[in-house]
Each structure stands twice: as C-alpha cells, then as structure tokens.
PDB file of C-alpha atoms in Angstrom:
ATOM      1  CA  MET A   1      92.872  86.840 124.283  1.00  0.00           C
ATOM      2  CA  MET A   2      96.487  87.714 123.730  1.00  0.00           C
ATOM      3  CA  ASN A   3      99.585  85.645 123.202  1.00  0.00           C
ATOM      4  CA  CYS A   4     102.818  85.865 125.148  1.00  0.00           C
ATOM      5  CA  ASN A   5     105.827  83.953 123.824  1.00  0.00           C
ATOM      6  CA  ILE A   6     109.108  83.606 125.699  1.00  0.00           C
ATOM      7  CA  THR A   7     112.225  82.082 124.125  1.00  0.00           C
ATOM      8  CA  ILE A   8     114.637  80.274 126.429  1.00  0.00           C
ATOM      9  CA  GLU A   9     118.336  79.625 125.790  1.00  0.00           C
ATOM     10  CA  THR A  10     118.217  75.882 125.279  1.00  0.00           C
ATOM     11  CA  ASP A  11     117.277  73.333 122.655  1.00  0.00           C
ATOM     12  CA  ASP A  12     115.938  70.898 125.280  1.00  0.00           C
ATOM     13  CA  LEU A  13     112.314  70.459 124.193  1.00  0.00           C
ATOM     14  CA  GLN A  14     111.464  68.235 127.166  1.00  0.00           C
ATOM     15  CA  PHE A  15     112.562  70.938 129.600  1.00  0.00           C
ATOM     16  CA  GLY A  16     110.527  73.493 127.659  1.00  0.00           C
ATOM     17  CA  ARG A  17     107.492  71.226 127.982  1.00  0.00           C
ATOM     18  CA  GLU A  18     108.065  71.013 131.745  1.00  0.00           C
ATOM     19  CA  ILE A  19     108.068  74.817 132.001  1.00  0.00           C
ATOM     20  CA  ALA A  20     104.950  75.072 129.831  1.00  0.00           C
ATOM     21  CA  ALA A  21     103.173  72.533 132.047  1.00  0.00           C
ATOM     22  CA  ALA A  22     104.220  74.360 135.229  1.00  0.00           C
ATOM     23  CA  ILE A  23     102.774  77.726 134.170  1.00  0.00           C
ATOM     24  CA  ARG A  24      99.609  76.312 132.581  1.00  0.00           C
ATOM     25  CA  GLY A  25      96.445  77.400 134.375  1.00  0.00           C
ATOM     26  CA  SER A  26      95.266  73.800 134.705  1.00  0.00           C
ATOM     27  CA  SER A  27      98.407  72.831 136.689  1.00  0.00           C
ATOM     28  CA  PRO A  28      98.857  73.191 140.455  1.00  0.00           C
ATOM     29  CA  GLY A  29     100.641  76.512 140.965  1.00  0.00           C
ATOM     30  CA  GLY A  30      99.978  77.521 137.350  1.00  0.00           C
ATOM     31  CA  LEU A  31      98.780  80.910 136.177  1.00  0.00           C
ATOM     32  CA  PRO A  32      94.998  81.236 135.729  1.00  0.00           C
ATOM     33  CA  GLY A  33      93.857  81.804 132.178  1.00  0.00           C
ATOM     34  CA  VAL A  34      97.181  80.634 130.701  1.00  0.00           C
ATOM     35  CA  GLN A  35      97.318  77.861 128.110  1.00  0.00           C
ATOM     36  CA  SER A  36     100.878  76.988 127.128  1.00  0.00           C
ATOM     37  CA  MET A  37     103.033  74.751 124.989  1.00  0.00           C
ATOM     38  CA  ALA A  38     106.711  74.512 124.042  1.00  0.00           C
ATOM     39  CA  PHE A  39     108.231  74.074 120.610  1.00  0.00           C
ATOM     40  CA  LYS A  40     111.570  74.413 118.835  1.00  0.00           C
ATOM     41  CA  HIS A  41     112.176  77.834 117.321  1.00  0.00           C
ATOM     42  CA  GLU A  42     115.352  78.984 115.568  1.00  0.00           C
ATOM     43  CA  GLY A  43     117.635  76.656 117.547  1.00  0.00           C
ATOM     44  CA  HIS A  44     116.036  77.439 120.906  1.00  0.00           C
ATOM     45  CA  ILE A  45     112.803  76.618 122.721  1.00  0.00           C
ATOM     46  CA  GLU A  46     109.826  78.932 122.719  1.00  0.00           C
ATOM     47  CA  ILE A  47     107.183  78.802 125.424  1.00  0.00           C
ATOM     48  CA  ALA A  48     104.005  79.953 123.692  1.00  0.00           C
ATOM     49  CA  CYS A  49     101.075  81.070 125.839  1.00  0.00           C
ATOM     50  CA  ASN A  50      97.497  81.978 125.091  1.00  0.00           C
ATOM     51  CA  VAL A  51      96.328  84.344 127.826  1.00  0.00           C
ATOM     52  CA  GLN A  52      92.583  84.485 128.429  1.00  0.00           C
ATOM     53  CA  SER A  53      90.728  86.855 130.733  1.00  0.00           C
ATOM     54  CA  TYR A  54      88.496  85.477 133.461  1.00  0.00           C
ATOM     55  CA  LEU A  55      86.234  86.831 136.189  1.00  0.00           C
ATOM     56  CA  LEU A  56      88.019  87.941 139.340  1.00  0.00           C
ATOM     57  CA  GLY A  57      87.324  85.378 142.045  1.00  0.00           C
ATOM     58  CA  GLU A  58      86.594  82.667 139.488  1.00  0.00           C
ATOM     59  CA  GLY A  59      90.136  81.649 138.527  1.00  0.00           C
ATOM     60  CA  GLN A  60      89.736  77.882 138.516  1.00  0.00           C
ATOM     61  CA  ARG A  61      91.711  74.923 137.336  1.00  0.00           C
ATOM     62  CA  SER A  62      90.147  72.480 134.894  1.00  0.00           C
ATOM     63  CA  ASN A  63      89.321  70.176 137.843  1.00  0.00           C
ATOM     64  CA  GLY A  64      87.129  72.934 139.343  1.00  0.00           C
ATOM     65  CA  GLU A  65      89.520  73.591 142.260  1.00  0.00           C
ATOM     66  CA  SER A  66      89.738  77.262 143.252  1.00  0.00           C
ATOM     67  CA  GLN A  67      92.941  78.976 142.200  1.00  0.00           C
ATOM     68  CA  GLU A  68      94.123  81.870 144.362  1.00  0.00           C
ATOM     69  CA  ILE A  69      96.662  84.290 142.967  1.00  0.00           C
ATOM     70  CA  ASP A  70      98.190  87.516 144.234  1.00  0.00           C
ATOM     71  CA  LYS A  71      96.526  90.596 142.765  1.00  0.00           C
ATOM     72  CA  HIS A  72      99.924  92.069 141.828  1.00  0.00           C
ATOM     73  CA  GLU A  73     100.015  89.483 139.054  1.00  0.00           C
ATOM     74  CA  LEU A  74      96.733  90.719 137.570  1.00  0.00           C
ATOM     75  CA  LEU A  75      95.841  93.563 135.290  1.00  0.00           C
ATOM     76  CA  HIS A  76      92.198  94.549 135.539  1.00  0.00           C
ATOM     77  CA  THR A  77      90.392  94.947 132.248  1.00  0.00           C
ATOM     78  CA  CYS A  78      86.677  95.684 132.491  1.00  0.00           C
ATOM     79  CA  GLY A  79      84.987  95.456 135.832  1.00  0.00           C
ATOM     80  CA  ARG A  80      85.803  92.103 137.378  1.00  0.00           C
ATOM     81  CA  HIS A  81      87.532  90.649 134.284  1.00  0.00           C
ATOM     82  CA  VAL A  82      91.282  90.174 134.719  1.00  0.00           C
ATOM     83  CA  TYR A  83      94.201  88.484 133.007  1.00  0.00           C
ATOM     84  CA  ILE A  84      97.786  87.626 133.871  1.00  0.00           C
ATOM     85  CA  GLN A  85     100.262  90.232 132.689  1.00  0.00           C
ATOM     86  CA  GLY A  86     102.927  89.219 130.194  1.00  0.00           C
ATOM     87  CA  LYS A  87     105.652  90.363 132.576  1.00  0.00           C
ATOM     88  CA  GLU A  88     104.387  87.876 135.197  1.00  0.00           C
ATOM     89  CA  ILE A  89     104.477  85.042 132.661  1.00  0.00           C
ATOM     90  CA  GLU A  90     108.003  86.058 131.673  1.00  0.00           C
ATOM     91  CA  ARG A  91     109.058  86.253 135.352  1.00  0.00           C
ATOM     92  CA  ARG A  92     107.730  82.760 136.028  1.00  0.00           C
ATOM     93  CA  VAL A  93     109.411  81.277 132.923  1.00  0.00           C
ATOM     94  CA  ARG A  94     112.689  83.024 133.789  1.00  0.00           C
ATOM     95  CA  GLU A  95     112.505  81.657 137.350  1.00  0.00           C
ATOM     96  CA  LEU A  96     111.832  78.081 136.190  1.00  0.00           C
ATOM     97  CA  ALA A  97     114.556  78.203 133.511  1.00  0.00           C
ATOM     98  CA  ALA A  98     117.092  79.625 135.990  1.00  0.00           C
ATOM     99  CA  ALA A  99     116.701  76.479 138.104  1.00  0.00           C
ATOM    100  CA  LYS A 100     118.763  74.761 135.369  1.00  0.00           C
ATOM    101  CA  ASP A 101     121.016  77.791 134.719  1.00  0.00           C
ATOM    102  CA  ILE A 102     119.135  78.597 131.511  1.00  0.00           C
ATOM    103  CA  GLY A 103     118.356  82.187 130.554  1.00  0.00           C
ATOM    104  CA  THR A 104     115.653  83.774 128.460  1.00  0.00           C
ATOM    105  CA  ILE A 105     116.370  85.376 125.110  1.00  0.00           C
ATOM    106  CA  SER A 106     113.235  87.308 124.261  1.00  0.00           C
ATOM    107  CA  GLN A 107     109.567  87.905 124.922  1.00  0.00           C
ATOM    108  CA  ALA A 108     106.868  88.829 122.422  1.00  0.00           C
ATOM    109  CA  LEU A 109     103.324  89.961 123.115  1.00  0.00           C
ATOM    110  CA  ILE A 110     101.120  89.298 120.128  1.00  0.00           C
ATOM    111  CA  GLY A 111      97.666  90.706 119.633  1.00  0.00           C
ATOM    112  CA  PHE A 112      95.791  93.311 121.605  1.00  0.00           C
ATOM    113  CA  THR A 113      95.588  93.574 125.350  1.00  0.00           C
ATOM    114  CA  PRO A 114      91.988  93.736 126.555  1.00  0.00           C
ATOM    115  CA  GLU A 115      92.416  97.487 127.106  1.00  0.00           C
ATOM    116  CA  GLN A 116      93.598  97.975 123.521  1.00  0.00           C
ATOM    117  CA  ALA A 117      90.743  95.841 122.191  1.00  0.00           C
ATOM    118  CA  LEU A 118      88.241  97.950 124.142  1.00  0.00           C
ATOM    119  CA  GLN A 119      89.785 101.178 122.829  1.00  0.00           C
ATOM    120  CA  LEU A 120      89.680  99.891 119.251  1.00  0.00           C
ATOM    121  CA  ALA A 121      86.079  98.700 119.578  1.00  0.00           C
ATOM    122  CA  THR A 122      85.030 102.037 121.090  1.00  0.00           C
ATOM    123  CA  ALA A 123      86.738 103.954 118.278  1.00  0.00           C
ATOM    124  CA  ALA A 124      85.166 101.684 115.650  1.00  0.00           C
ATOM    125  CA  PHE A 125      81.667 102.244 117.051  1.00  0.00           C
ATOM    126  CA  THR A 126      82.259 105.980 117.485  1.00  0.00           C
ATOM    127  CA  GLU A 127      83.462 106.344 113.893  1.00  0.00           C
ATOM    128  CA  GLY A 128      81.002 103.834 112.455  1.00  0.00           C
ATOM    129  CA  ASN A 129      83.918 101.924 110.935  1.00  0.00           C
ATOM    130  CA  ALA A 130      83.919  98.194 111.673  1.00  0.00           C
ATOM    131  CA  LEU A 131      87.403  97.867 110.137  1.00  0.00           C
ATOM    132  CA  TYR A 132      88.932 100.691 112.179  1.00  0.00           C
ATOM    133  CA  TRP A 133      91.638  98.438 113.636  1.00  0.00           C
ATOM    134  CA  LYS A 134      93.000  97.818 110.108  1.00  0.00           C
ATOM    135  CA  SER A 135      93.383 101.541 109.429  1.00  0.00           C
ATOM    136  CA  ARG A 136      95.818 102.086 112.290  1.00  0.00           C
ATOM    137  CA  GLN A 137      99.458 102.633 111.457  1.00  0.00           C
ATOM    138  CA  GLU A 138     100.719 101.145 114.724  1.00  0.00           C
ATOM    139  CA  VAL A 139     101.991  97.556 114.695  1.00  0.00           C
ATOM    140  CA  THR A 140     101.433  95.565 117.886  1.00  0.00           C
ATOM    141  CA  MET A 141     103.671  92.616 118.652  1.00  0.00           C
TER     142      MET A 141
END
C-alpha cells in the first residue's frame, strides 16, 4: 500500500469530501483500490488516499459490481497485481477541482511503491538483513 495526498486550493471541506467520494474505489466511476478522505491542512483541503494493489481483472466495488478501468491508468507490479498510479489520482482530483475553478497546490507520494517494496525485500533477503530498508540513505515521500 502507498499513500497519495493531493492538496487543493480551497478551504471548502464539503467540496473536498465530494472529490474524495468521487475517486473512492467503492463509488461509481471511482478508482479501484483507492480509499480516500478529505481534511483541512494548512488553510487548504487535502485529499488523502490509500492506494492498494489488486488482481488484474478483479477490480470490484464494495457491492461486488465489476469495475472496468483503462489499462493506461494502471502500473503493473508483480504478475497480475496492479495499482492506480499517483499521477492518475492527481489527474482525476485536478479534473474534479477544475469544475469549480479550483486548482491543486501539491501532491505527495508517501511510502514505497510495490516495485520499491519488492526491491527492498529482495535486497534484505539477499543480504540477510531484515532491517535493510532502514539502512538506506534515500528518503521517499
């Protein structure tokens, strides 16, 4: 799982909640694997998203309805496991905010992408160091 947070140029929490609901994987037209919420952050609204991977062909809403999505929005991880790219989440938030002439201020990816997690796990096993990820000098945000 990774997190993708997008800050929009407004202090309207209700509008932020509408955007969060629209991109949520459980909503019609939402992004599979995305859980989202909106909250006030430094005078603006932040749309915070947890992004979970899922099996290709099994993107489903919470009501069990099949959820089709264009493959350009996906980034393959391992085999059939995929997740929505942060840039697609940002594009969708930007599009929804623009409907009310509101812009975005920033985007932050927090945590490891599935590819990074796989690389870190492989290195940890190869080196026999379960805490390998802590020894890295690189900061990921």
